[in-house]
mmCIF file of C-alpha atoms and ligand atoms in Angstrom:
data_model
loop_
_atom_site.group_PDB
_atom_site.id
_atom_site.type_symbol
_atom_site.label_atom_id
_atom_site.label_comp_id
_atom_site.label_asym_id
_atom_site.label_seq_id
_atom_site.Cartn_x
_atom_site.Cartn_y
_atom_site.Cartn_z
ATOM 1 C CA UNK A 128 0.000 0.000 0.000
ATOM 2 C CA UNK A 129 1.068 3.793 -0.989
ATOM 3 C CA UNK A 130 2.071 5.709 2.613
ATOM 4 C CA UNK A 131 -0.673 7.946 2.698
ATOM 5 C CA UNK A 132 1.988 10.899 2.865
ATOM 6 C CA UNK A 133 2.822 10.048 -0.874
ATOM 7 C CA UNK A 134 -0.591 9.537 -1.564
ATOM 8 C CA UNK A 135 -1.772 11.468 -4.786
ATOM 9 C CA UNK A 136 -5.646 11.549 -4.994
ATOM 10 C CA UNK A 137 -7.550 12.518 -8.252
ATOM 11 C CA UNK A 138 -11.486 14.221 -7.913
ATOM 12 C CA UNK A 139 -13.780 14.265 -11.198
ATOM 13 C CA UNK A 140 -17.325 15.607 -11.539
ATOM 14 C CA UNK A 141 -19.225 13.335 -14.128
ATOM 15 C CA UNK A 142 -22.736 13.253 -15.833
ATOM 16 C CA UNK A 143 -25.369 15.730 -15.318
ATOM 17 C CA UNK A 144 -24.575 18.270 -13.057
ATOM 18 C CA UNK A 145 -26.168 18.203 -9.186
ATOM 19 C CA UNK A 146 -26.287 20.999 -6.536
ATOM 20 C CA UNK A 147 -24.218 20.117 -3.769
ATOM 21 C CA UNK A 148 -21.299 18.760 -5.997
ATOM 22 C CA UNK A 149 -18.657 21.980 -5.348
ATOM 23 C CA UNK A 150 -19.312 20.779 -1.650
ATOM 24 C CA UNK A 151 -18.725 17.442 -2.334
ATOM 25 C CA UNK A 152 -15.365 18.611 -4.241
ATOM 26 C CA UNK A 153 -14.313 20.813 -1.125
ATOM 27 C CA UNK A 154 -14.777 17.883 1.314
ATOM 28 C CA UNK A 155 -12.736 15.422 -0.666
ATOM 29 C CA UNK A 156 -10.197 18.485 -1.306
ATOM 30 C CA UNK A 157 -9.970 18.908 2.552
ATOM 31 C CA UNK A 158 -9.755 15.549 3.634
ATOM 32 C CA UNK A 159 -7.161 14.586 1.471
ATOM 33 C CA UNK A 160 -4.860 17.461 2.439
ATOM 34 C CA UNK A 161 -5.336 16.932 6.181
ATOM 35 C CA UNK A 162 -4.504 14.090 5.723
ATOM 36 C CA UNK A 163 -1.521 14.656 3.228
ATOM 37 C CA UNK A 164 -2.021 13.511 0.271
ATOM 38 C CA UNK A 165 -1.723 16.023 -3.028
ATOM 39 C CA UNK A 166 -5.151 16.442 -4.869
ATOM 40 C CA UNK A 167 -5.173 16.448 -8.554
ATOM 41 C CA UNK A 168 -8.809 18.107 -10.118
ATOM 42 C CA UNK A 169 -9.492 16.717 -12.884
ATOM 43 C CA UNK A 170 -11.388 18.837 -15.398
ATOM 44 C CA UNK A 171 -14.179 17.764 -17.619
ATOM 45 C CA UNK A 172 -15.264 14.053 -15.898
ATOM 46 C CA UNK A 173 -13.697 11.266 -17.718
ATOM 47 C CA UNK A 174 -13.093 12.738 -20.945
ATOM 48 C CA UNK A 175 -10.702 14.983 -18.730
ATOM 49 C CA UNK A 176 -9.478 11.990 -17.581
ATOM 50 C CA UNK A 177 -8.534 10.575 -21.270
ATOM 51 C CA UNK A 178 -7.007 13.855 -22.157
ATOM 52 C CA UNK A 179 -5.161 14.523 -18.955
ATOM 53 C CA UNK A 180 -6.946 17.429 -18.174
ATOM 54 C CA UNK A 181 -5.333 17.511 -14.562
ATOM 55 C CA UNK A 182 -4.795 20.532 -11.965
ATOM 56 C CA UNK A 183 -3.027 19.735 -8.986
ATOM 57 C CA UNK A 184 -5.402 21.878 -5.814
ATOM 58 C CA UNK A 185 -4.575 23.172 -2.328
ATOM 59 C CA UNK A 186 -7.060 24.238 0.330
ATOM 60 C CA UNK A 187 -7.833 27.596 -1.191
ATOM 61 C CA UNK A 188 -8.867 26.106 -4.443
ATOM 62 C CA UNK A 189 -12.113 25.389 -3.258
ATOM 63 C CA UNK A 190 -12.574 28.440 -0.782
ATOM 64 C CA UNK A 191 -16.027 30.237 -1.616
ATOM 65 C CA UNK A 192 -17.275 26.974 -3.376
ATOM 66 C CA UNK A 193 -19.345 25.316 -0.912
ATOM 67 C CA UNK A 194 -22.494 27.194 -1.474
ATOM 68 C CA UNK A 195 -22.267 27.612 -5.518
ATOM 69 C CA UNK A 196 -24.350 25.298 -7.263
ATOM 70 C CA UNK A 197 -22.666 23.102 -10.756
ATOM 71 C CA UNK A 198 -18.966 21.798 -10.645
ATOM 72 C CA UNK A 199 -15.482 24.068 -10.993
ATOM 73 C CA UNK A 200 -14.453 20.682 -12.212
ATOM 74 C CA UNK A 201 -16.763 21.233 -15.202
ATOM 75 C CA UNK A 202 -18.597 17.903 -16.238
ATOM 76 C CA UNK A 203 -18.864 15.697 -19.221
ATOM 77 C CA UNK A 204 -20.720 12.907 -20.252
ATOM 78 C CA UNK A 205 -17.942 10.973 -22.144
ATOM 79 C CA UNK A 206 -18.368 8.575 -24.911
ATOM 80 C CA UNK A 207 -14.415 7.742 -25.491
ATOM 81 C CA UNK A 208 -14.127 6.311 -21.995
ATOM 82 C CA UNK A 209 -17.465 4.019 -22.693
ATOM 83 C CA UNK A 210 -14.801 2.723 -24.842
ATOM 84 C CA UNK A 211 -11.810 0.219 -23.893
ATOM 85 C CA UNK A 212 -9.495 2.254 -25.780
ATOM 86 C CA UNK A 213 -10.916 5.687 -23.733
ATOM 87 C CA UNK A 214 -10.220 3.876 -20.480
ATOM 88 C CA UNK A 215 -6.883 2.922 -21.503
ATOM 89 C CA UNK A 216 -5.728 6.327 -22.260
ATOM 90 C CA UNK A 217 -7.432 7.691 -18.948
ATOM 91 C CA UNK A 218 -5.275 4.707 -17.443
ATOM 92 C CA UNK A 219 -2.235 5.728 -18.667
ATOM 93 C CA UNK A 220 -2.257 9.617 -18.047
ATOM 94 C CA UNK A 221 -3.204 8.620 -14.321
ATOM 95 C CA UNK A 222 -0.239 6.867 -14.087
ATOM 96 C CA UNK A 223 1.930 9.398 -15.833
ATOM 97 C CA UNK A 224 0.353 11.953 -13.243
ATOM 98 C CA UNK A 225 1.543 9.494 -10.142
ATOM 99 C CA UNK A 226 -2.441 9.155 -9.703
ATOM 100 C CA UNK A 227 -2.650 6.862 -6.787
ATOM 101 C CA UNK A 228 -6.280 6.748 -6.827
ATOM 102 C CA UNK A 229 -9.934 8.609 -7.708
ATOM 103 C CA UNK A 230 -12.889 9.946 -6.572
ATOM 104 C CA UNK A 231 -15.647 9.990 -8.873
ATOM 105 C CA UNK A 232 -18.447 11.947 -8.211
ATOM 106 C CA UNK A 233 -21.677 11.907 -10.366
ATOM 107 C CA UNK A 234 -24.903 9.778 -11.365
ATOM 108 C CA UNK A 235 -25.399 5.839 -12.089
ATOM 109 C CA UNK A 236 -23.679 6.219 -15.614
ATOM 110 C CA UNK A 237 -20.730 7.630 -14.095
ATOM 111 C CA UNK A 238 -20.357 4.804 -11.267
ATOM 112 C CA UNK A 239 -20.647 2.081 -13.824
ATOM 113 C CA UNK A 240 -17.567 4.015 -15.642
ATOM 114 C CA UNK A 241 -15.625 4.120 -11.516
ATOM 115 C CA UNK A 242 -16.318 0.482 -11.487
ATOM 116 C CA UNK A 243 -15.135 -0.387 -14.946
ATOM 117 C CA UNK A 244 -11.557 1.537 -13.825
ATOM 118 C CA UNK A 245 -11.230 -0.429 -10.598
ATOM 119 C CA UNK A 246 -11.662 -3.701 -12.440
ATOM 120 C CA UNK A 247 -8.546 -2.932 -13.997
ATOM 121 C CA UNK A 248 -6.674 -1.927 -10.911
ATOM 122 C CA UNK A 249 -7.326 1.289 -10.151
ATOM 123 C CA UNK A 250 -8.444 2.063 -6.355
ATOM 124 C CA UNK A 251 -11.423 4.242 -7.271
ATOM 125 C CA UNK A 252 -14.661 5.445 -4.939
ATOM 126 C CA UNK A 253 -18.002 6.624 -5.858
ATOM 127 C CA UNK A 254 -20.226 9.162 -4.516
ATOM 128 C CA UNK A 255 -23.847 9.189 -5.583
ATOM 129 C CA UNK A 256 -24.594 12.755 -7.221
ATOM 130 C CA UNK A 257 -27.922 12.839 -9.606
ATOM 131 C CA UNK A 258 -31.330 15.404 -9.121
ATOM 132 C CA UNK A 259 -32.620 11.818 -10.337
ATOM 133 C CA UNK A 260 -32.147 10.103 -7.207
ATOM 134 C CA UNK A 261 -32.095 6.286 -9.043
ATOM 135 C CA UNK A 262 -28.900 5.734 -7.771
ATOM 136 C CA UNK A 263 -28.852 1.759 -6.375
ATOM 137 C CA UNK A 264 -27.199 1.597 -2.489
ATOM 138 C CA UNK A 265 -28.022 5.377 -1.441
ATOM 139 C CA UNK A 266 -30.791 6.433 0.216
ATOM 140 C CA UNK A 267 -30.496 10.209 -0.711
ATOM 141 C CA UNK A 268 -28.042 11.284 -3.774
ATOM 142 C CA UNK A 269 -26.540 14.801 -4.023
ATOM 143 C CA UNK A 270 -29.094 17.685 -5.591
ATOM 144 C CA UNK A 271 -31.990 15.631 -5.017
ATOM 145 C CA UNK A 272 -33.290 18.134 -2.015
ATOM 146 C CA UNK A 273 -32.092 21.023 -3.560
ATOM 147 C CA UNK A 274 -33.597 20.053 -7.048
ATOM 148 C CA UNK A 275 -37.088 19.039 -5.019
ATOM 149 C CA UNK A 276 -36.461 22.766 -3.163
ATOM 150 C CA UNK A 277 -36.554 24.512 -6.585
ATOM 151 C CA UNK A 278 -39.437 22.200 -7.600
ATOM 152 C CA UNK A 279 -41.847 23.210 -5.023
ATOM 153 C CA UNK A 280 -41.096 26.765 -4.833
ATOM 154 C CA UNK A 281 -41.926 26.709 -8.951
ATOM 155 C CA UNK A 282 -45.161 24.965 -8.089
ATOM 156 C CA UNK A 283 -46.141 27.113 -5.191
ATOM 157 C CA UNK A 284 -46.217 29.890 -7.593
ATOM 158 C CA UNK A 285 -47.816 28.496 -10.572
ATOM 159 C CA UNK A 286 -50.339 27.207 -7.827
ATOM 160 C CA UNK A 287 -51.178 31.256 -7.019
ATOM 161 C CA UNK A 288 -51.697 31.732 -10.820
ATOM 162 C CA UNK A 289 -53.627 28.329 -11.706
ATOM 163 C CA UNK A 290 -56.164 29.404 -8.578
ATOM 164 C CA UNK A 291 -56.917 32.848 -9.773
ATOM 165 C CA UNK A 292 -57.333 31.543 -13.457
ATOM 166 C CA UNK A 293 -59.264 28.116 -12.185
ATOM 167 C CA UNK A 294 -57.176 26.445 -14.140
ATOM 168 C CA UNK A 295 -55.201 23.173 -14.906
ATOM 169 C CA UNK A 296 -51.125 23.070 -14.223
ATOM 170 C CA UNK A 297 -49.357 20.499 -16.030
ATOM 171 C CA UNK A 298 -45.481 20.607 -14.701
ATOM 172 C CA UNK A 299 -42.749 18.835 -15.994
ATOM 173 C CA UNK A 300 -39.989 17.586 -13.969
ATOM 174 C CA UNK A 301 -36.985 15.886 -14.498
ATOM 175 C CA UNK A 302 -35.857 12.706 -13.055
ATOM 176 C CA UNK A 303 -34.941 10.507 -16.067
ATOM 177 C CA UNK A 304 -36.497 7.162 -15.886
ATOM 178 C CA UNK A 305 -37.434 8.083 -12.376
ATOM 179 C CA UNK A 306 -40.347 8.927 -10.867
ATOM 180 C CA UNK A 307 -38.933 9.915 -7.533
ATOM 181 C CA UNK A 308 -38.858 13.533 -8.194
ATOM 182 C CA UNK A 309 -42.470 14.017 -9.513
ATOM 183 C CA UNK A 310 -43.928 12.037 -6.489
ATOM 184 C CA UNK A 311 -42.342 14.012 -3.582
ATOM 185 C CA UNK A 312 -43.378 17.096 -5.785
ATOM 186 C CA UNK A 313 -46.433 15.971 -5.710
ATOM 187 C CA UNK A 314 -47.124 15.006 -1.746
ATOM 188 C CA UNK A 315 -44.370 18.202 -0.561
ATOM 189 C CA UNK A 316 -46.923 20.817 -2.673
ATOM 190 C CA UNK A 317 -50.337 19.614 -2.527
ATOM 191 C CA UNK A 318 -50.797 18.380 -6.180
ATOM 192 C CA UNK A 319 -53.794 16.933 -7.435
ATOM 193 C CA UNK A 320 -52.059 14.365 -9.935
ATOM 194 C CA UNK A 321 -48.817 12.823 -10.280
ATOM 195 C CA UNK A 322 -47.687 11.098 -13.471
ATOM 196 C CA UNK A 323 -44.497 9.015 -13.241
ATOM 197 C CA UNK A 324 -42.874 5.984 -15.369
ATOM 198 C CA UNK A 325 -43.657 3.691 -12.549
ATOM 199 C CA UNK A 326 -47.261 3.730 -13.026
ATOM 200 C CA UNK A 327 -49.068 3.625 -15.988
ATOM 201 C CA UNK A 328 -52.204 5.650 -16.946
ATOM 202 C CA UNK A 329 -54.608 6.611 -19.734
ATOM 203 C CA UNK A 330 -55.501 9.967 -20.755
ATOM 204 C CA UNK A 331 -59.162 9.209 -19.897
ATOM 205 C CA UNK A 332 -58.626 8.283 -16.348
ATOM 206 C CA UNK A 333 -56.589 11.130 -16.125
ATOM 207 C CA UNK A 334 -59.199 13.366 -17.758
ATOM 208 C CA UNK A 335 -61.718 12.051 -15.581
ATOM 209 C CA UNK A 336 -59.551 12.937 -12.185
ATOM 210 C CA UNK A 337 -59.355 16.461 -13.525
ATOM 211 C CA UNK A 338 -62.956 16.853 -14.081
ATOM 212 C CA UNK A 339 -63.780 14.762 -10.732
ATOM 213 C CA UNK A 340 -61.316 17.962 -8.961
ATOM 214 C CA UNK A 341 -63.199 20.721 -10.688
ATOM 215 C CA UNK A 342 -66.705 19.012 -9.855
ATOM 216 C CA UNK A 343 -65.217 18.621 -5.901
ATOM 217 C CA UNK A 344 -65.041 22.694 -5.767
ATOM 218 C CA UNK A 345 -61.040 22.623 -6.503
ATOM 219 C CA UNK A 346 -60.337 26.194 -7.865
ATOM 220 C CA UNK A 347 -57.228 24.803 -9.528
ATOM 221 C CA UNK A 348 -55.701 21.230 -10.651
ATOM 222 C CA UNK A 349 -51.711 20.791 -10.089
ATOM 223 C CA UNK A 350 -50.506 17.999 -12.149
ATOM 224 C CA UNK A 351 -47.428 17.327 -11.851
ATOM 225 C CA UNK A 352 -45.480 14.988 -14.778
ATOM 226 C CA UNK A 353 -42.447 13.119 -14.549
ATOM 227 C CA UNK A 354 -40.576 13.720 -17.671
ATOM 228 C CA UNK A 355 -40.513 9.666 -18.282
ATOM 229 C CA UNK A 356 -44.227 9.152 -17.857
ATOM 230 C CA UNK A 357 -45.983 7.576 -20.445
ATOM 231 C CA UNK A 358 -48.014 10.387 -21.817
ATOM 232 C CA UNK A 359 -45.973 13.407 -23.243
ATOM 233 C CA UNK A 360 -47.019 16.068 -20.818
ATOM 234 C CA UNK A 361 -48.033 18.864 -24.245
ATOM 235 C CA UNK A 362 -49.694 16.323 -26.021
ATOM 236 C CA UNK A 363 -51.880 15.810 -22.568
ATOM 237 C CA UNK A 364 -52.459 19.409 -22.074
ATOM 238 C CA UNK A 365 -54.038 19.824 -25.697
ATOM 239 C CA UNK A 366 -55.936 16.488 -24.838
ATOM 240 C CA UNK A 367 -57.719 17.712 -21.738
ATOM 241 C CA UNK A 368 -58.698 20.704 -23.337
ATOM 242 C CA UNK A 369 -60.449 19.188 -25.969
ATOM 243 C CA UNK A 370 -62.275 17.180 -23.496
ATOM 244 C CA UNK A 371 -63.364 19.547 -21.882
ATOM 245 C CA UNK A 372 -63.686 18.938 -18.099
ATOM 246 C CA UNK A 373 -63.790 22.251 -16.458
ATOM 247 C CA UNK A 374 -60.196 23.727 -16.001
ATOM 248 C CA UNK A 375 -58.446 24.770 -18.937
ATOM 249 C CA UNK A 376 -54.916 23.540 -18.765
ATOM 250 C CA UNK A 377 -51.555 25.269 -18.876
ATOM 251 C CA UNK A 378 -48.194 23.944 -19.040
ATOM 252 C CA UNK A 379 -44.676 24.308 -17.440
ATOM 253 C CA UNK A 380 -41.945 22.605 -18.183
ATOM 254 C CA UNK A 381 -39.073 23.164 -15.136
ATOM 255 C CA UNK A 382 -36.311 21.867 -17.156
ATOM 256 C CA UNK A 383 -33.092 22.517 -16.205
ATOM 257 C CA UNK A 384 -33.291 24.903 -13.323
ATOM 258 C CA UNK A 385 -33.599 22.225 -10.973
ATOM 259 C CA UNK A 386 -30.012 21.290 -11.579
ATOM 260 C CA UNK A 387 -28.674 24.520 -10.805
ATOM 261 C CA UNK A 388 -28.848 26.598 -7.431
ATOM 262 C CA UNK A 389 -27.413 27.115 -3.864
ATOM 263 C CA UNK A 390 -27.516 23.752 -2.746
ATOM 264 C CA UNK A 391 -29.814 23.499 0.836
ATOM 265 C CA UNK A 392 -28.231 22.680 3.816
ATOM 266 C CA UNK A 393 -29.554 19.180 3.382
ATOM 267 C CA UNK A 394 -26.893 18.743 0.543
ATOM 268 C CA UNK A 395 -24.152 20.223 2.021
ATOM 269 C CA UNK A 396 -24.424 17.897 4.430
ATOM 270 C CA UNK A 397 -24.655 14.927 2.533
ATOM 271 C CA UNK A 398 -21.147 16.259 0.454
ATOM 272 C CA UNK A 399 -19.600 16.785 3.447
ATOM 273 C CA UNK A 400 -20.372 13.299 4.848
ATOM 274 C CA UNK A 401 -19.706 11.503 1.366
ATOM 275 C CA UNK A 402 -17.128 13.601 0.779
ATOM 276 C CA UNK A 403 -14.797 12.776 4.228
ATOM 277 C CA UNK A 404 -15.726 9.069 3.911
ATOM 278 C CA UNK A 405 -14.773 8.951 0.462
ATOM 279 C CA UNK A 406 -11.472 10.154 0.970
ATOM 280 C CA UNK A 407 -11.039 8.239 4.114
ATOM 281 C CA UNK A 408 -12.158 5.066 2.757
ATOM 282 C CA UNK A 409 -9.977 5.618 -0.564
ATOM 283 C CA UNK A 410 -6.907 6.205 2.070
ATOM 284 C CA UNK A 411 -7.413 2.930 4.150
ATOM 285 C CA UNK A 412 -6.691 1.150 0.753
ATOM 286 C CA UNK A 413 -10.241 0.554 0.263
ATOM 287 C CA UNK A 414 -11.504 0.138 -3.734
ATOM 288 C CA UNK A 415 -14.286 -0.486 -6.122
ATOM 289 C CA UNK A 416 -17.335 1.004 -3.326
ATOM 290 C CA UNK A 417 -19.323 3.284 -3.382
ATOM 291 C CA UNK A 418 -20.123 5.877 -0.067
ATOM 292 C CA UNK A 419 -23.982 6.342 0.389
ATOM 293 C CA UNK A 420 -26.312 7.641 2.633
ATOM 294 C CA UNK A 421 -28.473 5.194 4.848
ATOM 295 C CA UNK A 422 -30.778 7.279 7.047
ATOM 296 C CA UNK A 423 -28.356 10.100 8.198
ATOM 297 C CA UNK A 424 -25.566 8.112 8.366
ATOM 298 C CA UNK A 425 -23.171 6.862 5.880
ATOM 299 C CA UNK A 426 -22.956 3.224 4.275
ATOM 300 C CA UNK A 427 -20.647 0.949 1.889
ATOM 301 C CA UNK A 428 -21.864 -0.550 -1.291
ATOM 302 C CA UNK A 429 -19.863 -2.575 -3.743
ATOM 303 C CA UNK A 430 -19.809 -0.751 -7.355
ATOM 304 C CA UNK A 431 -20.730 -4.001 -8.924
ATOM 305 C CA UNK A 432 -23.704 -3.575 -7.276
ATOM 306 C CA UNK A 433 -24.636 0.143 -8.059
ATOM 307 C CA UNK A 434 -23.719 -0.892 -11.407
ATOM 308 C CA UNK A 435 -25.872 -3.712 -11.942
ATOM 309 C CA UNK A 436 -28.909 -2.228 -10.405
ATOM 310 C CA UNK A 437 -31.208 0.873 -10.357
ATOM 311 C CA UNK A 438 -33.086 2.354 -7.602
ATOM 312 C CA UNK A 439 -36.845 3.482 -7.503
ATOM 313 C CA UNK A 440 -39.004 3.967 -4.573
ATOM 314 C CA UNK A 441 -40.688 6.051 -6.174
ATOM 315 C CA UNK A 442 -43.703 3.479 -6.266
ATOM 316 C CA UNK A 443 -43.108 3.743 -2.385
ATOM 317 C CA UNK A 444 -44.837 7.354 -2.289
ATOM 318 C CA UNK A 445 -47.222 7.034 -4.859
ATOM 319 C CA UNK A 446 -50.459 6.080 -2.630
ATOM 320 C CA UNK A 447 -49.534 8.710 -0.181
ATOM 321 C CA UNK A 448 -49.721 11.280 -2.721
ATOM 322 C CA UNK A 449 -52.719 10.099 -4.380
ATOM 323 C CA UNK A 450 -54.457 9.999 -0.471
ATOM 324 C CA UNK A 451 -53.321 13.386 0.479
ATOM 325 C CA UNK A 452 -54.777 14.805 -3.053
ATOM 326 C CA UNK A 453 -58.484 14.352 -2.040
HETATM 327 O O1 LIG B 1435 -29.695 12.811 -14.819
HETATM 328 C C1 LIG B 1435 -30.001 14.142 -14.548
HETATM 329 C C2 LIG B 1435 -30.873 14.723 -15.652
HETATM 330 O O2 LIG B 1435 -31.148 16.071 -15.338
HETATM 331 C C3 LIG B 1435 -32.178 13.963 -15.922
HETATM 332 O O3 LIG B 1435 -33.171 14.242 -14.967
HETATM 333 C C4 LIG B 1435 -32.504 14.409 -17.318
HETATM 334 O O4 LIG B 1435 -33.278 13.443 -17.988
HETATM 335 C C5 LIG B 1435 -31.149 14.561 -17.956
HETATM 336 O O5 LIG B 1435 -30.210 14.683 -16.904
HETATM 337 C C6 LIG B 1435 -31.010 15.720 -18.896
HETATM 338 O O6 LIG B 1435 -29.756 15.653 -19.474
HETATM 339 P P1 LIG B 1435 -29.079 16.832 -20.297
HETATM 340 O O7 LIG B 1435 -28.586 17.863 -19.321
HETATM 341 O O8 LIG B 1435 -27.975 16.177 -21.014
HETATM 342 O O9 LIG B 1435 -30.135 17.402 -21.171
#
C-alpha cells in the first residue's frame, strides 16, 4: 500500500450536473490534504481523464465553493471512456500523473464508468450525485433536495396563478427514468395528480380525475409529470382541453433549473459526509465502493452492485400522494 503521505488523490465531476457537488469537491479536497495527500482536479469528468486534463489543488482552491451550485471541475458525459481504448488512455495519463487513486463523483452512468476503472486496478470510490435520485445503495443522492427545493417553490407559484385563473397546471420535472422527483413534488406541494414511469395511466382516467377535482369545488388542478411518464405532458395538455372537463390547462416545463442553485443545507451535508468518507475510505486502501447515505448516516456498497442495479421507490410514495390529493 502507498504511505498515505505520498498519496496522490484525483477528484472528477461526471454526468449531469447536481447541486451540492462543489461541496462534495471541497470535502474530498480537505480531507485529502489533512490528511496529506496532493489532490489532482481533474477537469471535464472522464473525458478529462482521457485527455489529462489535470490541476493539482490546495485548500484555497475550493474556498467560496461550498455554497455555488454546478462543478469548478466542469462535467462531461464521455463517450471515449465508454470505450476500452478511452479507459486505456485515462489509465495511462493517471499513471503518468503518479495518480494513486480517484474519486468519482456523479450519477449511475458515471459509477458504472468508476467500477469499470477499478476492475482494472485502479483504487477508485463513488459518490452518488444525480437530481434523479435512481442511484442503487443510497438512500439520498446529491441535488436531489435542492432540485425538489426549486421544484416546489416553482409549483407554489404556478399554484397562485392556476387558482386565480381556475385552471389546470401540467409541470414537468426531471428525473430521467425516475419517478422519484415528480412524487415528492407531488405530496411536498399539494398536487392533485402525479404522473411518473412507474405507473401507468390513460388519458381518460386522467381526464376524468381532472374533471372529478373541478366538480369537488377545486379552484385549480396541479398535475405534476415526470418527464418519463408515459403520456408526453403537451400532447396531454391539448388532450384535456379538448375534453373539456372544467379547467383549462396550462403547461410548465421546469427543465433545467432544478439542476442549478445554492444547494440546501440538506446537501451540504450529505457532500460533506460523502465527501470525508470517500477520501477516508480511498486512504485505508479501500476500492471499487461506493459511499452512500443510509438514514443520516453513511454506508458501503460494492460498485458491482450500483452498477448492476437501479433504484426506484418512487412506487413507495405514490399512494400517499394520491391519499393526500383528495
Ligand atoms: O440525470 C439528470 C438529468 O437532469 C435527468 O433528470 C434528465 O433526464 C437529464 O439529466 C437531462 O440531461 P441533459 O442535461 O444532457 O439534457
Amino acid at each position: 500500500m502507498v504511505e498515505i503521505g505520498n498519496f496522490t488523490l484525483g477528484v472528477l465531476t461526471s454526468g449531469g450536473d447536481a447541486p451540492g457537488m462543489n461541496a462534495a469537491i471541497r470535502a474530498v479536497a480537505r480531507t485529502a490534504l489533512a490528511n496529506n495527500a496532493k489532490l489532482i482536479g481533474v477537469t471535464n469528468g472522464f473525458e478529462g481523464l482521457v485527455n489529462g486534463e489535470f490541476r493539482l489543488m490546495g485548500a484555497r482552491d475550493v474556498g467560496g465553493i461550498l455554497q455555488r451550485g454546478g462543478t469548478i471541475l466542469q462535467t462531461r458525459r464521455s463517450k471515449r471512456f465508454a470505450e476500452a481504448k478511452g479507459q486505456r488512455e485515462a489509465i495511462r495519463r493517471m499513471n503518468e500523473a503518479g495518480m494513486n487513486g480517484l474519486i468519482v463523483i456523479g450519477g449511475d452512468g458515471s459509477l458504472r464508468g468508476a467500477h469499470a476503472l477499478a476492475q482494472q486496478g485502479i483504487k477508485v470510490v463513488g459518490i452518488p450525485a444525480s437530481i434523479d435520485n435512481d442511484i442503487w445503495g443510497t438512500d439520498m443522492s446529491i441535488g436531489v433536495d435542492t432540485a425538489l427545493n426549486t421544484i416546489m417553490e416553482a409549483v407554489d407559484k404556478l399554484r397562485d396563478t392556476a387558482s386565480s385563473h381556475s385552471r389546470a397546471f401540467l409541470i414537468e420535472t426531471m428525473g430521467r427514468n425516475s419517478g422519484y422527483l415528480a412524487v415528492m413534488a407531488g405530496i411536498v406541494c399539494g398536487a392533485e395528480i402525479v404522473l411518473m414511469p412507474e405507473v401507468s395511466v390513460t388519458v381518460e382516467e386522467i381526464a376524468q380525475l381532472v374533471e372529478d377535482a373541478y366538480r369537488r369545488g377545486k379552484t385549480h388542478a396541479i398535475i405534476i409529470v415526470a418527464e418519463g411518464a408515459n403520456i408526453r405532458t403537451t400532447d396531454l395538455a391539448r388532450i384535456i382541453d379538448e375534453m373539456d372537463v372544467g379547467f383549462k390547462t396550462r403547461v410548465t416545463i421546469l427543465g433545467h433549473i432544478q439542476r442549478g442553485g445554492r444547494p440546501t443545507a440538506l446537501d451540504r451535508l450529505i457532500a460533506a459526509s460523502l465527501g470525508v468518507k470517500a477520501v477516508e475510505a480511498i486512504l485505508e486502501g479501500q476500492t471499487d465502493i461506493m459511499i452512500g447515505m443510509k438514514g443520516l448516516g453513511v454506508t458501503t456498497v460494492p460498485l458491482a452492485d450500483v452498477s448492476e442495479h437501479s433504484r426506484s421507490n418512487a412506487l413507495d410514495y405514490y399512494e400517499m400522494a394520491k391519499t393526500l390529493a383528495r
